mmCIF file of C-alpha atoms and ligand atoms in Angstrom:
data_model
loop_
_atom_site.group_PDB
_atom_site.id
_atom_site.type_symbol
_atom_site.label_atom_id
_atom_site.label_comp_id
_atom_site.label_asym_id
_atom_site.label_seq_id
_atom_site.Cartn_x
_atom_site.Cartn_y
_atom_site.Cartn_z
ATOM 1 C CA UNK W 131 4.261 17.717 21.399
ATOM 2 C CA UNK W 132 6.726 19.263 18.909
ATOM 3 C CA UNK W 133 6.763 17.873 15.394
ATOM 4 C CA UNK W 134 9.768 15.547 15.617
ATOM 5 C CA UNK W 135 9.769 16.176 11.753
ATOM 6 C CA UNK W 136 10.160 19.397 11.565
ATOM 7 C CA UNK W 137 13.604 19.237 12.255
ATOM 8 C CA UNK W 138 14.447 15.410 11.530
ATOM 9 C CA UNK W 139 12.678 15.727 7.936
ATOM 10 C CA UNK W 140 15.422 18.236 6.267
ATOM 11 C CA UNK W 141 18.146 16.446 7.851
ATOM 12 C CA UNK W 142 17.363 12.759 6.707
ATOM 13 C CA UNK W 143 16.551 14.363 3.180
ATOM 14 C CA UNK W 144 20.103 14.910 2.974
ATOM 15 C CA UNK W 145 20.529 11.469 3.742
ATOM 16 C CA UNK W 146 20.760 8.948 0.722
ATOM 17 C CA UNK W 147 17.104 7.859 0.780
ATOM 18 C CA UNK W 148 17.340 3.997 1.859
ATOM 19 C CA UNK W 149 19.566 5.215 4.647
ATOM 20 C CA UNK W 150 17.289 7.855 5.467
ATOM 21 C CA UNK W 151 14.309 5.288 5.609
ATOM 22 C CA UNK W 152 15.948 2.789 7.701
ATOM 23 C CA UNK W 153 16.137 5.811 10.596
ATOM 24 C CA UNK W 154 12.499 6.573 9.985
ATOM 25 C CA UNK W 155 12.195 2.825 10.489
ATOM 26 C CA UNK W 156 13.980 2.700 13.467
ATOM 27 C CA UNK W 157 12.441 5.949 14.919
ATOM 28 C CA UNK W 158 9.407 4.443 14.121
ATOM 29 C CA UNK W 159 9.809 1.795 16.049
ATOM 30 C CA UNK W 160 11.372 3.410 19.056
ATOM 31 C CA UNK W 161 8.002 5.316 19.520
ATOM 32 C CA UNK W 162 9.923 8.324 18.573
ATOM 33 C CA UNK W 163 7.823 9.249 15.474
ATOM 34 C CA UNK W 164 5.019 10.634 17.629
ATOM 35 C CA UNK W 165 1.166 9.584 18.256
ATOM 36 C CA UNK W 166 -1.825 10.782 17.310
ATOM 37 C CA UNK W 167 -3.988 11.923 20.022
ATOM 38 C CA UNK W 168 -6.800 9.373 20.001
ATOM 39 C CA UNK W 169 -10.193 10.534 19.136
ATOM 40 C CA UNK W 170 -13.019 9.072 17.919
ATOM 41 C CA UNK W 171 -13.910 10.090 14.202
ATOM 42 C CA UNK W 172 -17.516 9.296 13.427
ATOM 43 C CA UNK W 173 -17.666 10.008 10.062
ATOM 44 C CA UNK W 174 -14.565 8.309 9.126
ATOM 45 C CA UNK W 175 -15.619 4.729 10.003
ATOM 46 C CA UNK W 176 -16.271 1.991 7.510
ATOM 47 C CA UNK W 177 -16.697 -1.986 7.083
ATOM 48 C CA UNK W 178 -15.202 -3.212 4.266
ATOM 49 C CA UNK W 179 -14.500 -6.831 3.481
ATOM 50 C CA UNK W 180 -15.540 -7.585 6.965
ATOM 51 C CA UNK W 181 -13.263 -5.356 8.718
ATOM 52 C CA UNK W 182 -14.114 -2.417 10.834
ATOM 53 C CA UNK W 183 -11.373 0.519 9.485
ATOM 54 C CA UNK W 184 -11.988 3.387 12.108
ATOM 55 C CA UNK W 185 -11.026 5.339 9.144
ATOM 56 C CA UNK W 186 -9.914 4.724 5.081
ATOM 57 C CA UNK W 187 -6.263 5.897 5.420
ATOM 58 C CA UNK W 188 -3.839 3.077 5.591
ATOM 59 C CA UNK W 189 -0.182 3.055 5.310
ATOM 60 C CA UNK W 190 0.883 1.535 1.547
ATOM 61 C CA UNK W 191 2.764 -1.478 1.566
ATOM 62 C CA UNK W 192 6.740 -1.637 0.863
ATOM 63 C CA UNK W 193 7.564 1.164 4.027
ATOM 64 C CA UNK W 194 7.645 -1.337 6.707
ATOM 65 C CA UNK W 195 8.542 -4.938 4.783
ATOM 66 C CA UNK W 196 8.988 -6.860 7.384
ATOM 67 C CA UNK W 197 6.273 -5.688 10.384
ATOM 68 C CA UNK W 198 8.942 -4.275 12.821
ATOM 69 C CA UNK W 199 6.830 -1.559 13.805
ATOM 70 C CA UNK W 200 2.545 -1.882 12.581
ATOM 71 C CA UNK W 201 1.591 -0.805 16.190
ATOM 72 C CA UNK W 202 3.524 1.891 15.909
ATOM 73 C CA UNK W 203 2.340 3.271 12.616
ATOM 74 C CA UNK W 204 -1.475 2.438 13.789
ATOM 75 C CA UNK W 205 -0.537 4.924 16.701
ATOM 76 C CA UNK W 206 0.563 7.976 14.074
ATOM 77 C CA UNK W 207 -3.621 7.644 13.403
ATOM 78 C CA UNK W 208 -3.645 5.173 10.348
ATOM 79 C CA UNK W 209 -6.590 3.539 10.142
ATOM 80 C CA UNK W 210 -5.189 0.113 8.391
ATOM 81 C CA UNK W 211 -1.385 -0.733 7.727
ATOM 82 C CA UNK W 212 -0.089 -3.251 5.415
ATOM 83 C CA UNK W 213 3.428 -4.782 5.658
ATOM 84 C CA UNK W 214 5.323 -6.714 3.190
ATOM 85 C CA UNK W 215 5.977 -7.165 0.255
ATOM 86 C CA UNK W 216 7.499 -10.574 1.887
ATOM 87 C CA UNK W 217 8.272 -13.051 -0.012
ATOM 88 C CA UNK W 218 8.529 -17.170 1.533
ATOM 89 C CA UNK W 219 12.512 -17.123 1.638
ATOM 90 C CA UNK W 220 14.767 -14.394 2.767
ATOM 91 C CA UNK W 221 16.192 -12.067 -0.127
ATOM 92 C CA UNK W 222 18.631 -9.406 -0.318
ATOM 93 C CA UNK W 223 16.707 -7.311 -3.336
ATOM 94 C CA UNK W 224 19.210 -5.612 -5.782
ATOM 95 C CA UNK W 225 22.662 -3.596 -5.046
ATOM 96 C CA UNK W 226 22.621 -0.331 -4.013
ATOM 97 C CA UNK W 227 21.879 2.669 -4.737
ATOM 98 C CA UNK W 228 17.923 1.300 -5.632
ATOM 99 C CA UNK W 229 15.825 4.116 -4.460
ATOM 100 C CA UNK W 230 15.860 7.523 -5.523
ATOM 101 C CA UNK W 231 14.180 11.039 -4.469
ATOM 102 C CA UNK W 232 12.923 13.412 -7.231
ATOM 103 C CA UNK W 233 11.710 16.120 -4.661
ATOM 104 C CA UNK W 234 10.840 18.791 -6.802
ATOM 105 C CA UNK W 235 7.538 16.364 -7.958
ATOM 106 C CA UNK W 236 6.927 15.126 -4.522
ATOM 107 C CA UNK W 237 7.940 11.320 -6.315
ATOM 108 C CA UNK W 238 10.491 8.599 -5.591
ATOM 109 C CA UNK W 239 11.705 5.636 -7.901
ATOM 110 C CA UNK W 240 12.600 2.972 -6.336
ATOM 111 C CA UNK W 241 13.788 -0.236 -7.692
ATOM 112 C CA UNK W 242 14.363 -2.367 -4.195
ATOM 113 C CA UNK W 243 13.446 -5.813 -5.594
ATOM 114 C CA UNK W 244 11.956 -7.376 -2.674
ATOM 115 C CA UNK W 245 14.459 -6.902 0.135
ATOM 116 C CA UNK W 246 13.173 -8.799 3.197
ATOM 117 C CA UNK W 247 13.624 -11.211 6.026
ATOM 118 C CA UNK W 248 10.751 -13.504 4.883
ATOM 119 C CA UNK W 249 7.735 -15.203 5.697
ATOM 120 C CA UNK W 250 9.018 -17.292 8.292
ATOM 121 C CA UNK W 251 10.568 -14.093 10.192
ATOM 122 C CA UNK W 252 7.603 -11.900 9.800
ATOM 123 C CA UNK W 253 5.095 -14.629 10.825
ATOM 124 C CA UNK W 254 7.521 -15.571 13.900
ATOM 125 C CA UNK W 255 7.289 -11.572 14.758
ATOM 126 C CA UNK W 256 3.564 -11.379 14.083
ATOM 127 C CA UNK W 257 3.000 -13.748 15.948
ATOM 128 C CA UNK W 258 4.836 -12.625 19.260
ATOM 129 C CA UNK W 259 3.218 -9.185 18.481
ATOM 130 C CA UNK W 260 -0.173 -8.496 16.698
ATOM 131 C CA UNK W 261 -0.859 -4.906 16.624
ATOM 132 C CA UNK W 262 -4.571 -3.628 17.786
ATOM 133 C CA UNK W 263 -5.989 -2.361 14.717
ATOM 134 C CA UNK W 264 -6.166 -3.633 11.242
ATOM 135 C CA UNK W 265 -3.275 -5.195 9.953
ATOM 136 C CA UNK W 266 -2.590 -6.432 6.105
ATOM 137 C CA UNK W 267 0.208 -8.403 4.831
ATOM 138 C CA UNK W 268 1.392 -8.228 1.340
ATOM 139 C CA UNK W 269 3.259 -10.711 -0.430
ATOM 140 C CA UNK W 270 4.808 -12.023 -3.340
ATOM 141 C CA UNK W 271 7.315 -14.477 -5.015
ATOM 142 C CA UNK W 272 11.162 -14.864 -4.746
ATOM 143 C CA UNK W 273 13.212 -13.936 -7.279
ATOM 144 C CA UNK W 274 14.240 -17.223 -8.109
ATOM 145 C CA UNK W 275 10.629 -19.140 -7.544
ATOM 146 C CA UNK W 276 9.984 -21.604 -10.191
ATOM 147 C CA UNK W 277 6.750 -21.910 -9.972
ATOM 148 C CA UNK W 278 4.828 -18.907 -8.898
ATOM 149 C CA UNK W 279 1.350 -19.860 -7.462
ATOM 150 C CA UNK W 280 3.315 -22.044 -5.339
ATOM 151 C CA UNK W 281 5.242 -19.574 -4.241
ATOM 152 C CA UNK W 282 2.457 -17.306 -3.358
ATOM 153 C CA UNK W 283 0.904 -20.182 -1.706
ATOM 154 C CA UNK W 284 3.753 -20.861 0.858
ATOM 155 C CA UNK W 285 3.729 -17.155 1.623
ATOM 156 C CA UNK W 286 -0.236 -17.001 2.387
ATOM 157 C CA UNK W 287 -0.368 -20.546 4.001
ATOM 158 C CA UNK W 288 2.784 -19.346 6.685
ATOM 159 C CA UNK W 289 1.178 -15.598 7.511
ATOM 160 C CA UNK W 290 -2.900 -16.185 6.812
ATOM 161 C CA UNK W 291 -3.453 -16.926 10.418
ATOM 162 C CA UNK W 292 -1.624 -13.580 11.541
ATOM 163 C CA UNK W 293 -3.423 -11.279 8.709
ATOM 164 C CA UNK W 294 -6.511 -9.329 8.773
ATOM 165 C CA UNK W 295 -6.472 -9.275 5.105
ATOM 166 C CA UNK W 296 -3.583 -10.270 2.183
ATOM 167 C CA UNK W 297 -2.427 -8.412 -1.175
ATOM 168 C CA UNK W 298 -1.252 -10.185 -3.576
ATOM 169 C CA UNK W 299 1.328 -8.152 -5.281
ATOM 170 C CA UNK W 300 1.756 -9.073 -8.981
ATOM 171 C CA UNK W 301 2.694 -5.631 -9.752
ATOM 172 C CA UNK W 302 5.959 -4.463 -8.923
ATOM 173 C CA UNK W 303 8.176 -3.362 -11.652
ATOM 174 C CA UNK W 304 11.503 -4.684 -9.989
ATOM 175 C CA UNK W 305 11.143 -8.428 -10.050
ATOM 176 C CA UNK W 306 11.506 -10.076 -13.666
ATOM 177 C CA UNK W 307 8.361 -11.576 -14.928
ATOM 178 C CA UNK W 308 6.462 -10.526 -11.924
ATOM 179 C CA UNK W 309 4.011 -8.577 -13.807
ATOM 180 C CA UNK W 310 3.591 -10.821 -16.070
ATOM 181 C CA UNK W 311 1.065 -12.501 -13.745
ATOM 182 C CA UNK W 312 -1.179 -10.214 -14.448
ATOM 183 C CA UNK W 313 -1.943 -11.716 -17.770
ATOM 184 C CA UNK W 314 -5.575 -13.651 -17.120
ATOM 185 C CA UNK W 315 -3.787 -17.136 -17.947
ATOM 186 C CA UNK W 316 -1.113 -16.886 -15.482
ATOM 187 C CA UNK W 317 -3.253 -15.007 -13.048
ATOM 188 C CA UNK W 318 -5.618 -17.343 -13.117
ATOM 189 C CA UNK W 319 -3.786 -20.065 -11.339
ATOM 190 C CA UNK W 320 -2.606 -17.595 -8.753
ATOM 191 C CA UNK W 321 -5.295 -16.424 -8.094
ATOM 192 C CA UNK W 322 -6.952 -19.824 -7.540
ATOM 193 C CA UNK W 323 -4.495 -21.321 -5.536
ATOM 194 C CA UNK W 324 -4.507 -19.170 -3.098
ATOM 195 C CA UNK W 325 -8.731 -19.335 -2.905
ATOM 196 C CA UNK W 326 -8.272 -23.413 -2.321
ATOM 197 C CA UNK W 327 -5.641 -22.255 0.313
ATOM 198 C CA UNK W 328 -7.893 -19.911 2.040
ATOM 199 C CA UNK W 329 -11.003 -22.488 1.947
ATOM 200 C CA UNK W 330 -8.521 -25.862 3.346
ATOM 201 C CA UNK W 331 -6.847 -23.335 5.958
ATOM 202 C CA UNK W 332 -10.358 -21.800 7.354
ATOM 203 C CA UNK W 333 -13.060 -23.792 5.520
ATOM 204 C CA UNK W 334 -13.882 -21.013 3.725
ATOM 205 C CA UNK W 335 -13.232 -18.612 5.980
ATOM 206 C CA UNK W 336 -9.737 -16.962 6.478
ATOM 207 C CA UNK W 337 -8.757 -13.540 5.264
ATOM 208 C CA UNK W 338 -10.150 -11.487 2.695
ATOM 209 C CA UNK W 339 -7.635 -11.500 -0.587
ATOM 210 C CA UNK W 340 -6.871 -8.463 -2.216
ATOM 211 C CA UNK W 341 -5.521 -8.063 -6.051
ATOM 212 C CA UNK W 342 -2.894 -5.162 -6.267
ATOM 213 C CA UNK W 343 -2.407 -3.997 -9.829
ATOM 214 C CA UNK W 344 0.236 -2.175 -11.815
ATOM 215 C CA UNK W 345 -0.809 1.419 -13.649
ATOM 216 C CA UNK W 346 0.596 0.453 -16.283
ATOM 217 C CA UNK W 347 -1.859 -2.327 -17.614
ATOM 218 C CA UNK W 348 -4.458 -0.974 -19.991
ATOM 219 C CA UNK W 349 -7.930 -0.290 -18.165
ATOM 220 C CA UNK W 350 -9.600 -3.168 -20.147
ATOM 221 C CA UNK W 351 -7.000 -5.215 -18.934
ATOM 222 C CA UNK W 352 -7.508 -3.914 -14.959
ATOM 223 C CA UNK W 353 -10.991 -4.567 -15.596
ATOM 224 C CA UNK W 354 -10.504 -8.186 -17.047
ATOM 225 C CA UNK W 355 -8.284 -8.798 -13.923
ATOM 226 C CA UNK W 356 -10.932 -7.443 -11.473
ATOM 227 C CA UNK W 357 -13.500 -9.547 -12.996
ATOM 228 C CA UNK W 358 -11.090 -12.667 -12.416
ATOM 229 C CA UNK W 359 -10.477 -11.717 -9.278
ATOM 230 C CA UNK W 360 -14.061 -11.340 -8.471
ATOM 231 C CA UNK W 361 -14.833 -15.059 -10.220
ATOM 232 C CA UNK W 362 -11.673 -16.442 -7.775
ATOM 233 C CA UNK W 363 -13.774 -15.384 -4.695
ATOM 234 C CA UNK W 364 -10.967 -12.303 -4.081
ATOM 235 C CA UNK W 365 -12.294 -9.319 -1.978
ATOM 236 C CA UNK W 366 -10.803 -6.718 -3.031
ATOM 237 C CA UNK W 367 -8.475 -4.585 -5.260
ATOM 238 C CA UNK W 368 -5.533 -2.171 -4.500
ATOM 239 C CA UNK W 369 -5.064 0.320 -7.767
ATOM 240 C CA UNK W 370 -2.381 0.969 -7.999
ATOM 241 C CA UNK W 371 1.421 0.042 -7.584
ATOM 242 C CA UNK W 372 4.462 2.035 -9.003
ATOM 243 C CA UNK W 373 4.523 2.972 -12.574
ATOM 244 C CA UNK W 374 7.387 2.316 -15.143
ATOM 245 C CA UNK W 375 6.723 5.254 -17.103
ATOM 246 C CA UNK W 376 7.563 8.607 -17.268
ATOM 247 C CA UNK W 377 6.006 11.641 -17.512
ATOM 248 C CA UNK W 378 7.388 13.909 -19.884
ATOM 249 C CA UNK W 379 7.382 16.727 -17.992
ATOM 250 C CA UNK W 380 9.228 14.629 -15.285
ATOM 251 C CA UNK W 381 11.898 17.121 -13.577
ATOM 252 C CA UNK W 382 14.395 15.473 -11.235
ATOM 253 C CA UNK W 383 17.906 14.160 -11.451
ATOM 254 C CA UNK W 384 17.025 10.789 -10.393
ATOM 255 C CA UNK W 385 14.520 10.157 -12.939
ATOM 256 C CA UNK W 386 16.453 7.960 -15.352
ATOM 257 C CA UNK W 387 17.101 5.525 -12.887
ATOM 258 C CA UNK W 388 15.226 2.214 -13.473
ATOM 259 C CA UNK W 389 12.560 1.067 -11.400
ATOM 260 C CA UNK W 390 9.016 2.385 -10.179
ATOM 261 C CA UNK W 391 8.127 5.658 -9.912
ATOM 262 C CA UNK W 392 5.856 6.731 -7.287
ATOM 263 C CA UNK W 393 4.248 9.779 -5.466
ATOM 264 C CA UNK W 394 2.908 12.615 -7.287
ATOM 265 C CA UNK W 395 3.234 12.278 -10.828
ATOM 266 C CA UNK W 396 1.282 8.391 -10.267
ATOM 267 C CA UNK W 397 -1.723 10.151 -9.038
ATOM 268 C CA UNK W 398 -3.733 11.573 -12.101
ATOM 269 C CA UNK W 399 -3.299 7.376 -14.024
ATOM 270 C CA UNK W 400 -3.567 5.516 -10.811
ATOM 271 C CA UNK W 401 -6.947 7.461 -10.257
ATOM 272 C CA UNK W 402 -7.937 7.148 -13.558
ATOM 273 C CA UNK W 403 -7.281 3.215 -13.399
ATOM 274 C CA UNK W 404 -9.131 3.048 -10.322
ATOM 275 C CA UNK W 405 -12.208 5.232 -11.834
ATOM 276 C CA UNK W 406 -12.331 3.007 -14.637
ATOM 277 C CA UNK W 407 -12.437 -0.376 -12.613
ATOM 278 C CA UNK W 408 -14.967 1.022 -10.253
ATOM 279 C CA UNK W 409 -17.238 2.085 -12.980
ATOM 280 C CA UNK W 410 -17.071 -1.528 -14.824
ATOM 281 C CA UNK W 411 -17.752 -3.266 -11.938
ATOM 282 C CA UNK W 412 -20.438 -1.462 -10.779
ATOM 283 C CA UNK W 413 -18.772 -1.594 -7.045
ATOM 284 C CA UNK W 414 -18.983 -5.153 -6.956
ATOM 285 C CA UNK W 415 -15.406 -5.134 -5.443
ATOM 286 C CA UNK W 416 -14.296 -2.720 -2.518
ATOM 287 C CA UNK W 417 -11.019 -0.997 -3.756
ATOM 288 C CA UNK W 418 -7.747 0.321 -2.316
ATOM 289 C CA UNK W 419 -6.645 3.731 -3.779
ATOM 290 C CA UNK W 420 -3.292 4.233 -3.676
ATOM 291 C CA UNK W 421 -0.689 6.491 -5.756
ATOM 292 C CA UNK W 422 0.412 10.085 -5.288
ATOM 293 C CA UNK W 423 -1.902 10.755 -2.355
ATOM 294 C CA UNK W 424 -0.214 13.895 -0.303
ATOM 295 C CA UNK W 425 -3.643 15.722 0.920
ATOM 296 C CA UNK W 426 -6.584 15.652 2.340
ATOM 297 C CA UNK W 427 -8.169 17.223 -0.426
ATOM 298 C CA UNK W 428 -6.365 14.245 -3.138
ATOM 299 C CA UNK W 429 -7.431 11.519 -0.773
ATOM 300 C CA UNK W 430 -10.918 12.425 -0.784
ATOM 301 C CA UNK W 431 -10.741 12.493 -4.570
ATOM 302 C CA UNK W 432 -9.843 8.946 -4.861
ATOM 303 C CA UNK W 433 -12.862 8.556 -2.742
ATOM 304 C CA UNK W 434 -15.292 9.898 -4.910
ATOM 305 C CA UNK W 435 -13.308 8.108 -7.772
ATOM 306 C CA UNK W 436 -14.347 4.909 -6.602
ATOM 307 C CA UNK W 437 -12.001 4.028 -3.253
ATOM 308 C CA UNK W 438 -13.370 2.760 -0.156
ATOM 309 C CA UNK W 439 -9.712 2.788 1.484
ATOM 310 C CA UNK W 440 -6.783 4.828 0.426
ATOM 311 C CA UNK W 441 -3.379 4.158 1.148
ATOM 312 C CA UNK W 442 -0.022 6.728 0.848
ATOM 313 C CA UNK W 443 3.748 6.060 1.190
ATOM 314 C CA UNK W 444 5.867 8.429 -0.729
ATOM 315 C CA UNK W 445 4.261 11.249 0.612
ATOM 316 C CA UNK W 446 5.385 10.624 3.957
ATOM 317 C CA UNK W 447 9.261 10.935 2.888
ATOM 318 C CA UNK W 448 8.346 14.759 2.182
ATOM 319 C CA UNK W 449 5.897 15.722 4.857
ATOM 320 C CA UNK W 450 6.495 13.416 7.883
ATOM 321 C CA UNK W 451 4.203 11.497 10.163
ATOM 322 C CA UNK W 452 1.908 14.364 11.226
ATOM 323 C CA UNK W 453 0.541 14.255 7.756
ATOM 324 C CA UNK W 454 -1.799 11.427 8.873
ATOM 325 C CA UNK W 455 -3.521 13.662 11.027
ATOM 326 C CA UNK W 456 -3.691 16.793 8.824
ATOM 327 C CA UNK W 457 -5.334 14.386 6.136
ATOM 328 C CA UNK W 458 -7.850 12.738 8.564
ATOM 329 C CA UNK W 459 -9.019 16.387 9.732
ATOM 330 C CA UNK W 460 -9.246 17.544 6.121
ATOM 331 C CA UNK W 461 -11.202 14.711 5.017
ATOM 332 C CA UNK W 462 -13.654 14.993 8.242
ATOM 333 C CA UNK W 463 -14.221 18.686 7.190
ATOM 334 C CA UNK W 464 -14.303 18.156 3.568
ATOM 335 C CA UNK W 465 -17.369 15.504 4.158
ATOM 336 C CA UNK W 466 -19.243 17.852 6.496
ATOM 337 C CA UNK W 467 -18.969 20.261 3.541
ATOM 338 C CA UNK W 468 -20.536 18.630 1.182
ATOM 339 C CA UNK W 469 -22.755 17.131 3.453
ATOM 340 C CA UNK W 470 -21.953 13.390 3.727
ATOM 341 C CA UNK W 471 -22.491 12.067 7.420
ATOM 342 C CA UNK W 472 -19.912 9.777 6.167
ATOM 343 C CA UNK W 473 -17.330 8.662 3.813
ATOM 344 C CA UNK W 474 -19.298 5.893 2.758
ATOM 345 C CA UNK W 475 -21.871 8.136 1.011
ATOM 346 C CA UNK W 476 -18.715 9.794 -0.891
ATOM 347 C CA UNK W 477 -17.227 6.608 -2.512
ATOM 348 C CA UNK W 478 -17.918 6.304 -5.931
ATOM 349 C CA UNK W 479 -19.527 9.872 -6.220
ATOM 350 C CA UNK W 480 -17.732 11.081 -8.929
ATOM 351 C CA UNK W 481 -16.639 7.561 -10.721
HETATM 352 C C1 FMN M 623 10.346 2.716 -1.584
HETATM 353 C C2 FMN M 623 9.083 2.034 -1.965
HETATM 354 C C3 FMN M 623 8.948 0.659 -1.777
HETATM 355 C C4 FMN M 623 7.764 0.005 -2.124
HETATM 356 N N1 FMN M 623 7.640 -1.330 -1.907
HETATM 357 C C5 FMN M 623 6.462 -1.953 -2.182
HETATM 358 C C6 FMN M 623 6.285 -3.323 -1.913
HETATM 359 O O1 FMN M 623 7.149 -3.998 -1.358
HETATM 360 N N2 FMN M 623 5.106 -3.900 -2.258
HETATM 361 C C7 FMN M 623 4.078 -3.192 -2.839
HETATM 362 O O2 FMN M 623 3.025 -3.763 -3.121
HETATM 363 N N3 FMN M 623 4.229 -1.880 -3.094
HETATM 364 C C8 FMN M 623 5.384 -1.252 -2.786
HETATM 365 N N4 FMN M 623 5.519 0.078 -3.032
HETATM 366 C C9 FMN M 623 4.403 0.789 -3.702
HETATM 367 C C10 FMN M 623 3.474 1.488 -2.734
HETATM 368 O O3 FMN M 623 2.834 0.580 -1.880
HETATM 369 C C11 FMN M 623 2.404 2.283 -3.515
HETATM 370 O O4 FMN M 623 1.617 1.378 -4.251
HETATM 371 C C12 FMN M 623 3.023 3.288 -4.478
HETATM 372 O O5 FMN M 623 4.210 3.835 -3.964
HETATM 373 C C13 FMN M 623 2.069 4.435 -4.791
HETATM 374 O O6 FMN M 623 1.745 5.157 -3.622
HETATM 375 P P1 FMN M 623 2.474 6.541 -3.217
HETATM 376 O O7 FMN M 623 2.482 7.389 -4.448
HETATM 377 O O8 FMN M 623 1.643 7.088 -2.113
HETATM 378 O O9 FMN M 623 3.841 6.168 -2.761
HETATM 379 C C14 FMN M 623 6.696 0.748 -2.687
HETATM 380 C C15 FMN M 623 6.837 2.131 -2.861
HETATM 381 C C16 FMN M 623 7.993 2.782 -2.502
HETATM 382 C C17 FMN M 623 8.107 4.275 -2.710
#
């Protein structure tokens, strides 16, 4: 089949970006984004946190917030997708324009805030509609919560049942305070309410719990959350989110704007991060590497950085849906290379 991206790609580009996403969305969703073919890929395979991943590349949270279309992006040869960030109540996010292109570095800022139909809406679709394949589900806190382990709590206790794991966000840059959370005494209680939430929904069982982190934390700091996380019974971490910084060298008209930055330019600290947290724990957590992934060949050096999974998003808004496949071939020839008779052997490697 044709590439519908090959001539779709250049044309939503010239799109402004959140329109241009919605039609990816939507195509998405149609079936009109393509499938891969199926095949089996041996070496790709891996159990982590109980879950059987037919292989590490997952689609990163924030491109499908409210789980219209997971079975579709499982077809494009994902391995894992997660959807959210959704928070327990509906919220509109902040006004327009809020996410910006900065092509010439393969990045994006975005500074969406949230925007989604909720827990109730997602859980109601999940429900109707559970894709076949590995499905996360992100969340966080409104805007407006009060009291944020709470918060988190009513979004885990309405979509646990319809997860095969959570991420608990406490790292996006465009919700006040949110990161904030991140600071061991407020991530504590987080952190353990949602633990007592797992145990009285599944007596002890329920779905792993995954910490996502910001890049912009000190390592010591990543590490001192990992080992919290670890102490709270958590499964997991994702390193990393979007980054507030910016690079000197950043070229780009957009890249003023406020908000996260992502692709690219987030790949050499979110690997670093993620190297440093998989060295000080010793591997004692799986981990999620996500940030500025757009190859085979920068996927599989998360891997031997220390990721068991890796997850992409911004490169897709550049290269299109048959990316998944080019990756997955490149990483299956990149093991053989080296000689690993699978990606398990590779994690870590290099940490
Ligand atoms: C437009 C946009 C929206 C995002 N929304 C979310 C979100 O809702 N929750 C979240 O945890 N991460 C969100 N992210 C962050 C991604 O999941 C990922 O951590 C980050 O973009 C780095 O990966 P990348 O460089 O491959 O895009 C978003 C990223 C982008 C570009």
């Amino acid at each position: 089949m044709p590439d519908p991206f090959r001539l779709a790609g250049p044309l939503l580009r010239r799109l402004d970006p959140e329109t241009a996403h919605g039609i990816a969305l939507r195509a998405l969703e149609l079936g009109l984004a393509g499938r891969a073919r199926r095949r089996e890929r041996p070496s790709l395979a891996l159990r982590r946190f109980g879950l059987d991943f037919p292989n590490p590349l997952g689609l990163a949270a924030g491109f499908d917030k409210d789980a219209r279309a997971p079975g579709r992006a499982l077809e494009l040869g994902f391995g894992f997708v997660e959807v959210g960030t959704v928070t327990p109540l509906p919220q509109a996010g902040n006004p327009r324009p809020r996410m910006f292109r900065l092509p010439e570095e393969g990045a994006a800022i975005n500074r969406l805030g949230f925007n989604n139909a909720g827990a109730e809406r997602m859980a109601r679709r999940l429900a109707r509609r559970r894709p076949a394949g590995v499905l996360g589900v992100n969340i966080g806190m409104n805007a407006t919560a009060g009291d944020a382990p709470a918060d988190y709590r009513a979004a885990f206790a309405r979509l646990a049942t319809l997860a095969d794991y959570v991420t608990v966000n406490v790292s996006s840059p465009n919700t006040p305070g949110l990161r904030d959370l991140q600071a061991p005494d407020n991530l504590r209680p987080v952190l353990g309410a949602l633990a007592r939430e797992r145990e009285v929904l599944a007596l002890g069982g329920g779905p792993p719990l995954i910490l996502k982190l910001s890049p912009d934390m000190a390592d010591g700091d990543a590490v001192l959350a990992a080992t919290l996380a670890a102490d709270e019974g958590f499964d997991g971490l994702a390193i990393s989110n979007t980054t507030v910084e910016r690079p000197d060298a950043l070229a780009g008209a957009a890249r003023r704007e406020v908000g996260g930055l992502s692709g690219r330019p987030l790949f050499r600290r979110s690997t670093g991060m993620l190297r440093a947290v998989f060295r000080a724990q010793g591997g004692r957590l799986p981990l999620i590497g996500v940030g500025g992934v757009d190859s085979a060949g920068a996927a599989y050096e998360k891997i031997k950085a220390g990721a068991s999974l890796v997850q992409f998003y911004t490169a897709l808004i550049y290269r299109g849906p048959r990316l998944v496949t080019a990756m997955l071939d490149g990483l299956e020839r990149r093991l053989a290379e080296d000689g690993f008779e699978s990606v398990e052997q590779a994690v870590g490697v290099e940490a």
